CSV table of C-alpha atoms and ligand atoms in Angstrom, one decimal:
chain,number,residue,atom,x,y,z
O,29,MET,CA,81.1,102.8,66.6
O,30,VAL,CA,80.6,106.3,65.4
O,31,GLU,CA,83.8,107.6,64.1
O,32,GLY,CA,83.5,108.5,60.4
O,33,GLU,CA,79.8,109.2,60.8
O,34,GLU,CA,78.4,112.7,60.7
O,35,LYS,CA,78.0,113.2,64.4
O,36,PHE,CA,80.1,111.8,67.3
O,37,MET,CA,78.2,110.1,70.1
O,38,ARG,CA,78.5,112.5,73.0
O,39,ILE,CA,79.5,111.0,76.3
O,40,GLY,CA,79.7,112.8,79.6
O,41,VAL,CA,82.2,112.1,82.4
O,42,VAL,CA,81.8,113.6,85.9
O,43,GLY,CA,85.0,113.7,87.8
O,44,LEU,CA,88.4,114.2,86.2
O,45,GLY,CA,90.7,112.5,88.7
O,46,TYR,CA,92.8,109.6,87.9
O,47,ILE,CA,90.2,107.2,86.4
O,48,GLY,CA,88.0,110.1,85.1
O,49,SER,CA,90.7,111.8,83.1
O,50,VAL,CA,92.0,108.4,81.7
O,51,THR,CA,88.5,107.3,80.8
O,52,SER,CA,87.7,110.6,79.1
O,53,VAL,CA,90.8,110.5,77.0
O,54,ALA,CA,90.5,106.8,76.2
O,55,LEU,CA,86.8,107.2,75.1
O,56,ALA,CA,87.9,110.1,72.8
O,57,GLU,CA,90.6,107.9,71.4
O,58,ALA,CA,87.9,105.2,70.8
O,59,GLY,CA,86.0,107.8,68.7
O,60,TYR,CA,83.5,109.5,71.0
O,61,GLU,CA,83.1,113.1,71.7
O,62,VAL,CA,83.6,113.5,75.5
O,63,VAL,CA,82.5,116.2,77.8
O,64,GLY,CA,84.4,116.0,81.1
O,65,ILE,CA,83.2,117.9,84.2
O,66,ASP,CA,85.0,118.6,87.4
O,67,ILE,CA,84.2,121.1,90.1
O,68,ASP,CA,87.9,121.8,90.4
O,69,GLU,CA,88.6,124.6,87.9
O,70,LEU,CA,92.3,124.0,88.0
O,71,LYS,CA,91.9,120.5,86.8
O,72,VAL,CA,89.6,121.7,84.0
O,73,LYS,CA,92.0,124.4,82.9
O,74,SER,CA,95.0,122.1,83.0
O,75,LEU,CA,93.2,119.4,80.9
O,76,SER,CA,91.9,122.0,78.5
O,77,ALA,CA,95.5,123.1,78.0
O,78,GLY,CA,96.6,119.5,77.2
O,79,GLU,CA,98.1,118.9,80.6
O,80,PRO,CA,96.8,115.9,82.6
O,81,PRO,CA,96.5,116.5,86.4
O,82,ILE,CA,98.3,113.3,87.1
O,83,TYR,CA,101.3,111.4,85.6
O,84,GLU,CA,100.2,108.4,83.6
O,85,PRO,CA,102.4,107.0,80.8
O,86,GLY,CA,101.0,108.0,77.3
O,87,LEU,CA,98.1,110.1,78.7
O,88,LYS,CA,99.4,113.5,77.8
O,89,GLU,CA,100.1,112.4,74.2
O,90,MET,CA,96.7,110.9,73.8
O,91,LEU,CA,95.0,113.9,75.4
O,92,ILE,CA,96.7,116.2,72.9
O,93,LYS,CA,96.0,113.9,69.9
O,94,ASN,CA,92.2,113.8,70.7
O,95,SER,CA,91.8,117.4,71.9
O,96,LYS,CA,89.2,118.1,69.2
O,97,LYS,CA,86.9,115.4,70.7
O,98,LEU,CA,87.4,116.6,74.3
O,99,ILE,CA,85.6,119.4,76.1
O,100,PHE,CA,86.4,120.1,79.7
O,101,SER,CA,84.2,122.3,81.9
O,102,ALA,CA,83.4,123.1,85.5
O,103,ASP,CA,79.7,123.6,84.5
O,104,TYR,CA,77.3,120.7,84.6
O,105,GLY,CA,75.3,122.5,82.0
O,106,ALA,CA,77.8,121.2,79.4
O,107,LEU,CA,76.3,117.8,80.0
O,108,LYS,CA,72.9,118.8,78.5
O,109,GLU,CA,73.5,117.0,75.2
O,110,ALA,CA,75.2,113.9,76.6
O,111,ASP,CA,73.1,110.7,76.4
O,112,TYR,CA,75.4,108.7,78.6
O,113,ILE,CA,77.1,110.2,81.7
O,114,PHE,CA,79.8,108.4,83.6
O,115,VAL,CA,80.2,109.2,87.3
O,116,ILE,CA,83.8,108.8,88.3
O,117,VAL,CA,84.1,110.7,91.5
O,118,PRO,CA,86.0,109.6,94.7
O,119,THR,CA,84.5,107.3,97.3
O,120,PRO,CA,86.8,107.8,100.2
O,121,ASN,CA,86.5,106.2,103.6
O,122,LYS,CA,85.3,108.2,106.5
O,123,ASP,CA,85.6,106.6,109.9
O,124,GLY,CA,86.1,103.2,108.3
O,125,LYS,CA,82.9,103.6,106.2
O,126,ILE,CA,82.4,104.5,102.5
O,127,TYR,CA,81.6,108.2,102.0
O,128,LEU,CA,79.0,108.5,99.2
O,129,LYS,CA,78.4,112.3,99.2
O,130,TYR,CA,80.4,113.0,96.1
O,131,VAL,CA,78.6,110.2,94.1
O,132,GLU,CA,75.2,111.4,95.4
O,133,ASP,CA,75.9,115.0,94.6
O,134,ALA,CA,77.1,114.1,91.1
O,135,VAL,CA,74.0,112.1,90.3
O,136,GLU,CA,71.8,114.9,91.6
O,137,ASN,CA,73.6,117.5,89.6
O,138,VAL,CA,73.3,115.4,86.4
O,139,LYS,CA,69.6,115.0,87.1
O,140,ARG,CA,69.3,118.8,87.4
O,141,VAL,CA,70.7,119.4,83.9
O,142,ASN,CA,69.8,116.2,82.0
O,143,LYS,CA,67.3,113.9,83.7
O,144,ASN,CA,66.9,111.6,80.8
O,145,ALA,CA,70.5,110.7,80.5
O,146,ILE,CA,71.7,107.2,81.4
O,147,VAL,CA,74.0,107.5,84.4
O,148,ILE,CA,76.9,105.0,84.4
O,149,ILE,CA,78.6,104.6,87.8
O,150,LYS,CA,82.3,103.8,87.5
O,151,SER,CA,83.2,105.0,91.0
O,152,THR,CA,83.7,102.1,93.4
O,153,VAL,CA,80.5,101.8,95.4
O,154,LEU,CA,79.2,99.1,97.7
O,155,PRO,CA,76.5,96.6,96.6
O,156,GLY,CA,73.1,98.3,96.7
O,157,THR,CA,74.3,101.8,96.1
O,158,ALA,CA,73.1,102.1,92.5
O,159,SER,CA,69.7,100.7,93.4
O,160,ASN,CA,69.4,103.2,96.3
O,161,LEU,CA,70.3,106.0,94.0
O,162,MET,CA,67.8,104.9,91.4
O,163,ARG,CA,65.0,104.9,94.0
O,164,LYS,CA,66.0,108.3,95.2
O,165,THR,CA,66.5,110.0,91.9
O,166,GLY,CA,64.3,108.0,89.5
O,167,MET,CA,67.1,108.0,87.0
O,168,THR,CA,68.4,105.0,85.0
O,169,ILE,CA,71.7,103.9,86.5
O,170,ILE,CA,74.1,101.3,85.1
O,171,SER,CA,77.0,100.0,87.2
O,172,ASN,CA,80.2,99.7,85.2
O,173,PRO,CA,83.2,99.3,87.6
O,174,GLU,CA,86.7,99.9,86.5
O,175,PHE,CA,89.7,97.6,86.9
O,176,THR,CA,92.4,100.0,85.9
O,177,LYS,CA,95.9,99.9,87.3
O,178,GLU,CA,97.9,103.0,87.5
O,179,GLY,CA,100.9,102.9,85.1
O,180,THR,CA,98.9,100.8,82.5
O,181,ALA,CA,95.7,102.7,82.9
O,182,ILE,CA,95.2,103.5,79.2
O,183,GLU,CA,95.7,100.0,78.0
O,184,ASP,CA,93.5,98.7,80.8
O,185,THR,CA,90.7,101.1,79.7
O,186,LEU,CA,90.9,100.5,76.0
O,187,LYS,CA,91.4,96.7,76.3
O,188,PRO,CA,90.1,95.5,79.6
O,189,ASP,CA,90.1,91.8,80.5
O,190,ARG,CA,86.4,92.1,80.9
O,191,VAL,CA,83.7,94.8,80.9
O,192,VAL,CA,81.1,94.4,83.7
O,193,ILE,CA,77.8,96.1,83.1
O,194,GLY,CA,75.1,95.9,85.8
O,195,GLY,CA,71.6,97.2,85.6
O,196,ASN,CA,67.9,96.5,85.6
O,197,ASP,CA,66.9,98.2,82.4
O,198,LYS,CA,67.6,95.9,79.4
O,199,LYS,CA,67.6,98.7,76.9
O,200,ALA,CA,70.1,100.8,78.9
O,201,ILE,CA,72.4,97.8,79.3
O,202,GLU,CA,72.4,97.2,75.6
O,203,GLU,CA,73.3,100.8,74.9
O,204,VAL,CA,76.1,100.8,77.4
O,205,LYS,CA,77.4,97.5,75.9
O,206,LYS,CA,77.6,99.4,72.6
O,207,ILE,CA,79.8,102.1,74.1
O,208,TRP,CA,82.4,99.4,75.0
O,209,GLU,CA,82.0,97.4,71.8
O,210,PHE,CA,85.3,98.9,70.5
O,211,ALA,CA,87.3,97.1,73.2
O,212,ASN,CA,86.3,93.7,72.0
O,213,SER,CA,86.5,92.4,75.5
O,214,PRO,CA,84.2,89.8,77.2
O,215,ILE,CA,81.2,91.5,78.6
O,216,ILE,CA,79.5,90.4,81.8
O,217,GLU,CA,75.9,91.5,81.9
O,218,THR,CA,74.4,91.3,85.3
O,219,THR,CA,72.5,93.1,88.1
O,220,ASN,CA,73.8,96.4,89.6
O,221,GLU,CA,74.5,94.6,92.9
O,222,ASN,CA,76.6,91.9,91.2
O,223,ALA,CA,78.6,94.4,89.3
O,224,GLU,CA,79.3,96.3,92.5
O,225,MET,CA,80.2,93.1,94.3
O,226,ILE,CA,82.5,92.0,91.5
O,227,LYS,CA,84.6,95.1,91.9
O,228,TYR,CA,85.1,94.7,95.6
O,229,ALA,CA,85.6,90.9,95.5
O,230,SER,CA,88.2,91.3,92.7
O,231,ASN,CA,90.2,94.0,94.4
O,232,ALA,CA,90.1,92.2,97.8
O,233,PHE,CA,91.1,88.9,96.1
O,234,LEU,CA,94.2,90.6,94.6
O,235,ALA,CA,95.1,92.1,97.9
O,236,VAL,CA,94.8,88.7,99.5
O,237,LYS,CA,97.1,87.3,96.7
O,238,VAL,CA,99.7,89.9,97.5
O,239,SER,CA,99.6,89.3,101.2
O,240,TYR,CA,99.7,85.5,100.6
O,241,ILE,CA,102.9,85.6,98.7
O,242,ASN,CA,104.3,88.1,101.3
O,243,GLU,CA,103.7,85.5,104.0
O,244,ILE,CA,105.3,82.8,101.9
O,245,ALA,CA,108.2,85.2,101.4
O,246,ASN,CA,108.6,85.5,105.2
O,247,LEU,CA,108.8,81.7,105.4
O,248,CYS,CA,111.3,81.5,102.5
O,249,GLU,CA,113.6,83.9,104.4
O,250,LYS,CA,113.8,81.3,107.2
O,251,VAL,CA,114.5,78.2,105.0
O,252,PRO,CA,118.0,77.7,103.6
O,253,GLY,CA,117.8,77.3,99.8
O,254,CYS,CA,114.4,79.0,99.4
O,255,ASP,CA,113.7,82.0,97.3
O,256,VAL,CA,110.1,83.4,96.9
O,257,GLU,CA,110.6,84.4,93.3
O,258,GLU,CA,111.3,80.9,92.3
O,259,VAL,CA,108.4,79.6,94.4
O,260,ALA,CA,106.1,82.2,92.8
O,261,ARG,CA,107.2,81.2,89.4
O,262,GLY,CA,106.6,77.6,90.1
O,263,MET,CA,103.1,78.4,91.5
O,264,GLY,CA,102.1,80.8,88.8
O,265,LEU,CA,102.5,78.4,85.9
O,266,ASP,CA,99.5,76.5,87.3
O,267,LYS,CA,96.7,78.1,85.3
O,268,ARG,CA,94.4,77.9,88.3
O,269,ILE,CA,96.8,80.2,90.2
O,270,ALA,CA,98.2,82.4,87.4
O,271,PRO,CA,101.5,84.3,87.7
O,272,TYR,CA,100.1,87.8,88.4
O,273,PHE,CA,100.1,89.5,91.8
O,274,LEU,CA,102.5,87.0,93.2
O,275,LYS,CA,105.4,89.5,93.6
O,276,ALA,CA,106.5,89.6,97.1
O,277,GLY,CA,107.4,93.1,98.3
O,278,ILE,CA,106.7,95.9,100.8
O,279,GLY,CA,103.0,95.3,100.7
O,280,PHE,CA,100.1,96.9,98.8
O,281,GLY,CA,99.2,100.6,98.9
O,282,GLY,CA,97.6,103.0,96.5
O,283,SER,CA,94.2,104.6,96.2
O,284,CYS,CA,92.2,101.3,95.9
O,285,PHE,CA,93.3,98.2,97.8
O,286,PRO,CA,93.6,99.8,101.3
O,287,LYS,CA,90.4,101.8,100.9
O,288,ASP,CA,88.3,99.1,99.3
O,289,THR,CA,89.3,96.3,101.7
O,290,THR,CA,88.4,98.5,104.6
O,291,ALA,CA,85.0,99.5,103.1
O,292,PHE,CA,84.3,95.9,102.2
O,293,MET,CA,85.0,94.5,105.7
O,294,SER,CA,82.8,97.1,107.3
O,295,PHE,CA,80.0,96.5,104.8
O,296,ALA,CA,80.2,92.8,105.6
O,297,LYS,CA,80.2,93.4,109.4
O,298,ASP,CA,77.1,95.5,109.1
O,299,LEU,CA,75.5,92.4,107.5
O,300,GLY,CA,76.7,90.1,110.3
O,301,GLU,CA,79.5,88.6,108.2
O,302,ASN,CA,83.2,88.5,108.9
O,303,LEU,CA,85.6,88.6,106.0
O,304,SER,CA,88.3,87.0,107.9
O,305,ILE,CA,90.6,86.2,105.0
O,306,ILE,CA,90.6,89.8,103.9
O,307,GLU,CA,91.1,90.9,107.5
O,308,SER,CA,94.2,88.7,107.7
O,309,ALA,CA,95.5,90.1,104.4
O,310,VAL,CA,95.2,93.6,105.8
O,311,LYS,CA,97.0,92.6,109.0
O,312,VAL,CA,99.8,90.9,107.0
O,313,ASN,CA,100.1,94.1,105.0
O,314,LYS,CA,100.5,96.2,108.1
O,315,ASN,CA,103.2,93.9,109.4
O,316,ARG,CA,105.4,94.4,106.3
O,317,ILE,CA,106.6,97.7,107.7
O,318,LEU,CA,107.3,96.2,111.1
O,319,ARG,CA,109.5,93.5,109.6
O,320,ILE,CA,111.7,96.2,108.0
O,321,ILE,CA,111.9,98.0,111.3
O,322,ASP,CA,112.8,94.8,113.1
O,323,LEU,CA,115.7,94.2,110.6
O,324,LEU,CA,117.0,97.7,111.2
O,325,GLU,CA,116.6,97.6,114.9
O,326,ASP,CA,118.5,94.3,115.0
O,327,LYS,CA,121.3,95.9,113.1
O,328,PHE,CA,121.4,99.3,114.9
O,329,SER,CA,119.8,98.7,118.2
O,330,GLY,CA,120.5,101.5,120.6
O,331,SER,CA,122.0,103.8,118.1
O,332,GLU,CA,118.9,104.8,116.1
O,333,LYS,CA,119.5,108.5,116.6
O,334,ASN,CA,122.8,108.3,114.8
O,335,ILE,CA,121.6,106.3,111.9
O,336,ARG,CA,120.3,107.8,108.7
O,337,VAL,CA,118.1,105.4,106.7
O,338,GLY,CA,117.8,106.2,103.0
O,339,VAL,CA,114.4,105.2,101.6
O,340,LEU,CA,114.5,104.7,97.8
O,341,GLY,CA,111.1,105.2,96.3
O,342,LEU,CA,108.1,106.9,97.9
O,343,THR,CA,105.3,106.2,95.4
O,344,PHE,CA,103.1,103.1,96.1
O,345,LYS,CA,104.5,101.4,93.1
O,346,ALA,CA,106.7,102.4,90.1
O,347,ASN,CA,105.5,104.4,87.0
O,348,THR,CA,103.2,106.7,88.9
O,349,ASP,CA,103.6,109.8,91.0
O,350,ASP,CA,100.9,108.6,93.4
O,351,THR,CA,101.9,108.4,97.1
O,352,ARG,CA,98.4,107.7,98.4
O,353,GLU,CA,98.5,105.0,101.1
O,354,SER,CA,102.1,104.2,100.0
O,355,GLN,CA,103.8,101.7,102.2
O,356,ALA,CA,107.1,103.6,101.6
O,357,VAL,CA,105.6,106.7,103.2
O,358,LYS,CA,104.3,104.6,106.1
O,359,LEU,CA,107.8,103.2,106.5
O,360,VAL,CA,109.3,106.7,106.6
O,361,GLU,CA,106.7,107.8,109.3
O,362,LYS,CA,107.5,104.7,111.4
O,363,LEU,CA,111.2,105.2,111.1
O,364,LEU,CA,110.9,108.8,112.3
O,365,SER,CA,108.6,107.8,115.1
O,366,ILE,CA,111.2,105.4,116.6
O,367,GLY,CA,114.1,107.9,116.3
O,368,PHE,CA,115.9,107.0,113.0
O,369,LYS,CA,116.9,109.9,110.8
O,370,VAL,CA,115.5,109.6,107.3
O,371,ASN,CA,116.8,110.4,103.8
O,372,ALA,CA,114.6,109.8,100.7
O,373,TYR,CA,114.6,109.9,97.0
O,374,ASP,CA,111.9,109.3,94.4
O,375,PRO,CA,112.1,110.2,90.7
O,376,MET,CA,108.4,111.2,90.5
O,377,ALA,CA,106.7,111.8,93.9
O,378,LYS,CA,105.9,115.4,94.7
O,379,ILE,CA,105.2,114.7,98.3
O,380,LYS,CA,106.7,116.9,101.1
O,381,LEU,CA,107.7,115.0,104.2
O,382,GLU,CA,108.5,116.7,107.4
O,383,ASN,CA,111.9,115.9,109.0
O,384,VAL,CA,113.0,114.0,105.9
O,385,GLU,CA,115.9,115.0,103.8
O,386,LEU,CA,115.0,114.6,100.2
O,387,PHE,CA,117.7,114.0,97.6
O,388,ASN,CA,117.7,114.6,93.8
O,389,SER,CA,119.3,111.3,93.0
O,390,ALA,CA,119.4,107.8,94.4
O,391,LYS,CA,123.2,108.0,94.3
O,392,ASP,CA,123.3,111.0,96.6
O,393,CYS,CA,120.7,109.5,98.9
O,394,ILE,CA,122.7,106.3,99.3
O,395,GLU,CA,126.0,108.1,99.8
O,396,ASN,CA,124.5,110.2,102.6
O,397,SER,CA,122.8,107.2,104.4
O,398,ASP,CA,124.0,104.5,106.8
O,399,ALA,CA,121.4,102.0,105.6
O,400,VAL,CA,119.2,101.8,102.6
O,401,VAL,CA,115.7,100.4,102.0
O,402,ILE,CA,114.5,100.0,98.4
O,403,ALA,CA,110.7,100.6,98.8
O,404,THR,CA,109.5,101.1,95.2
O,405,GLU,CA,110.5,99.1,92.1
O,406,TRP,CA,111.7,102.1,90.0
O,407,PRO,CA,113.7,100.6,87.1
O,408,GLU,CA,116.6,103.1,87.7
O,409,PHE,CA,117.3,101.4,91.0
O,410,ARG,CA,118.4,98.3,89.1
O,411,GLU,CA,121.5,100.2,88.0
O,412,LEU,CA,122.5,101.1,91.6
O,413,ASN,CA,125.9,100.2,92.7
O,414,VAL,CA,125.3,99.1,96.3
O,415,ARG,CA,128.7,97.5,96.8
O,416,THR,CA,129.2,100.0,99.5
O,417,GLY,CA,129.2,97.6,102.3
O,418,LYS,CA,126.2,99.5,103.7
O,419,PHE,CA,123.2,97.5,105.0
O,420,VAL,CA,120.6,97.4,102.2
O,421,ILE,CA,117.1,96.0,102.4
O,422,ASP,CA,115.7,95.3,99.0
O,423,MET,CA,111.9,95.1,99.4
O,424,ARG,CA,111.2,95.0,95.7
O,425,ARG,CA,113.7,92.4,94.4
O,426,ILE,CA,115.4,95.0,92.3
O,427,LEU,CA,119.0,94.1,93.0
O,428,SER,CA,120.8,91.0,92.0
O,429,LEU,CA,121.4,88.5,94.8
O,430,ASN,CA,125.1,88.9,95.2
O,431,SER,CA,125.5,92.6,94.7
O,432,ASN,CA,126.4,93.2,98.3
O,433,SER,CA,127.2,90.9,101.1
O,434,ASN,CA,125.3,93.1,103.5
O,435,LEU,CA,122.2,92.9,101.4
O,436,LYS,CA,118.8,91.6,102.6
O,437,ILE,CA,116.4,90.6,99.8
O,438,VAL,CA,112.8,90.1,100.6
O,439,GLY,CA,111.8,86.5,100.3
O,440,HIS,CA,115.3,85.2,100.1
O,441,TYR,CA,117.0,83.1,102.8
O,442,GLY,CA,119.7,84.8,104.7
Y,509,UDX,C1,94.4,98.5,91.7
Y,509,UDX,C2,93.7,97.3,91.0
Y,509,UDX,O1,94.6,96.5,90.3
Y,509,UDX,C3,92.7,97.9,90.0
Y,509,UDX,O2,92.0,96.9,89.3
Y,509,UDX,C4,91.7,98.8,90.7
Y,509,UDX,O3,90.7,99.3,89.9
Y,509,UDX,C5,92.5,99.9,91.4
Y,509,UDX,O4,93.4,99.3,92.3
Y,509,UDX,P1,96.5,100.1,91.4
Y,509,UDX,O5,96.1,100.6,92.8
Y,509,UDX,O6,96.8,101.0,90.3
Y,509,UDX,O7,95.3,99.2,90.9
Y,509,UDX,O8,97.7,99.1,91.7
Y,509,UDX,P2,98.1,97.6,91.5
Y,509,UDX,O9,99.0,97.5,90.3
Y,509,UDX,O10,96.9,96.7,91.5
Y,509,UDX,O11,99.0,97.4,92.8
Y,509,UDX,C6,98.5,97.6,94.1
Y,509,UDX,C7,99.5,97.4,95.1
Y,509,UDX,O12,99.9,96.1,95.3
Y,509,UDX,C8,100.8,98.2,94.8
Y,509,UDX,O13,101.3,98.8,96.0
Y,509,UDX,C9,101.8,97.2,94.3
Y,509,UDX,O14,103.1,97.5,94.6
Y,509,UDX,C10,101.3,96.0,95.2
Y,509,UDX,N1,101.6,94.7,94.5
Y,509,UDX,C11,101.0,94.4,93.3
Y,509,UDX,C12,102.6,93.8,95.0
Y,509,UDX,O15,103.2,94.1,96.0
Y,509,UDX,N2,102.8,92.6,94.4
Y,509,UDX,C13,102.2,92.3,93.2
Y,509,UDX,O16,102.4,91.2,92.7
Y,509,UDX,C14,101.2,93.2,92.7
């Protein structure tokens, strides 16, 4: 650790999106001087002014607190004096395949200004990517995937369950290990390929776990006396299973699980392997929306055009403003496509949805709707008075079981 010494260790970060801005701020909090680069001048300006480009609890305060150790710039030249440069740019899917151009460009640009730096890839990339980039650029590249959840991103970065460091250069691995020493977390030292594989295998496993409990929830709904929350509690106390990611709900969304499972399946297919368990998890996830539609159709069959469905929550989970791949948004689109009218309310989401009436409070949204679906587990929904007799589908287990006789709770019989 370097705090208190004459000079801070200077670390570069390329890409100031969700993970990039959190990593920059967390590393500054840990004592490093951080230079963050992004080609988007607006992001750079906003971070320089102490305003994170995304909502993440605690991030703004930590950004302001560490502003002296943080420099943000749109010019790669600012990375000249950084010895270690994290690459944290997006790796979206294009036609079902991972699109690597942003990562490739970032590494090339780093090479242009600082060819002796150690590049640390935090972007999610398929096994073999770092080695290919090393061959192409001749640079030293370490793989250091992130396991950061939105909503608890700072904690996950400062105190991760484990730090995975992959590489083929022993000295570089040791140096990157030193960067993360402050976290006091177990460190897995391995090859680049294993590090890259660990990231996908972990995310896909968690997605499978969510779909698994969602299927058990479907079954519980058919068996008198069954409730998935109790079942999950009973399962989770087994240390081999663990209680996490066993919350039945509307299905997984967000910027990682849907994208990573798709890229992983396509990667496997190209190698002649079929990831059938992951394929099933993705299929189960798609069907979450159709189950809600079935319930509404059963109730209102034939009169869809006269029914306003109020969707409470649009983000992919609570404590974020992120609506990427949100199941709630997919639900809204599906409802509109089959003729329902749609109202919506979310305390954070900034998304604009065509043909949807957005409300400023959950209360107004409920009052103006004929049926309600709770799609995101925002704590404020817990306080809702849904004793309106309206048909309510609680997809997040937010309401108490007997708050309304016309209430359908995910994973509960009846
Ligand atoms: C995820 C991974 O957890 C993280 O390690 C990775 O690096 C990025 O992707 P994030 O997308 O922030 O993080 O969300 P996460 O908390 O993992 O939830 C993903 C989705 O699964 C959400 O839509 C959430 O609502 C859903 N989920 C999660 C459940 O439905 N039930 C659960 O028990 C857990």
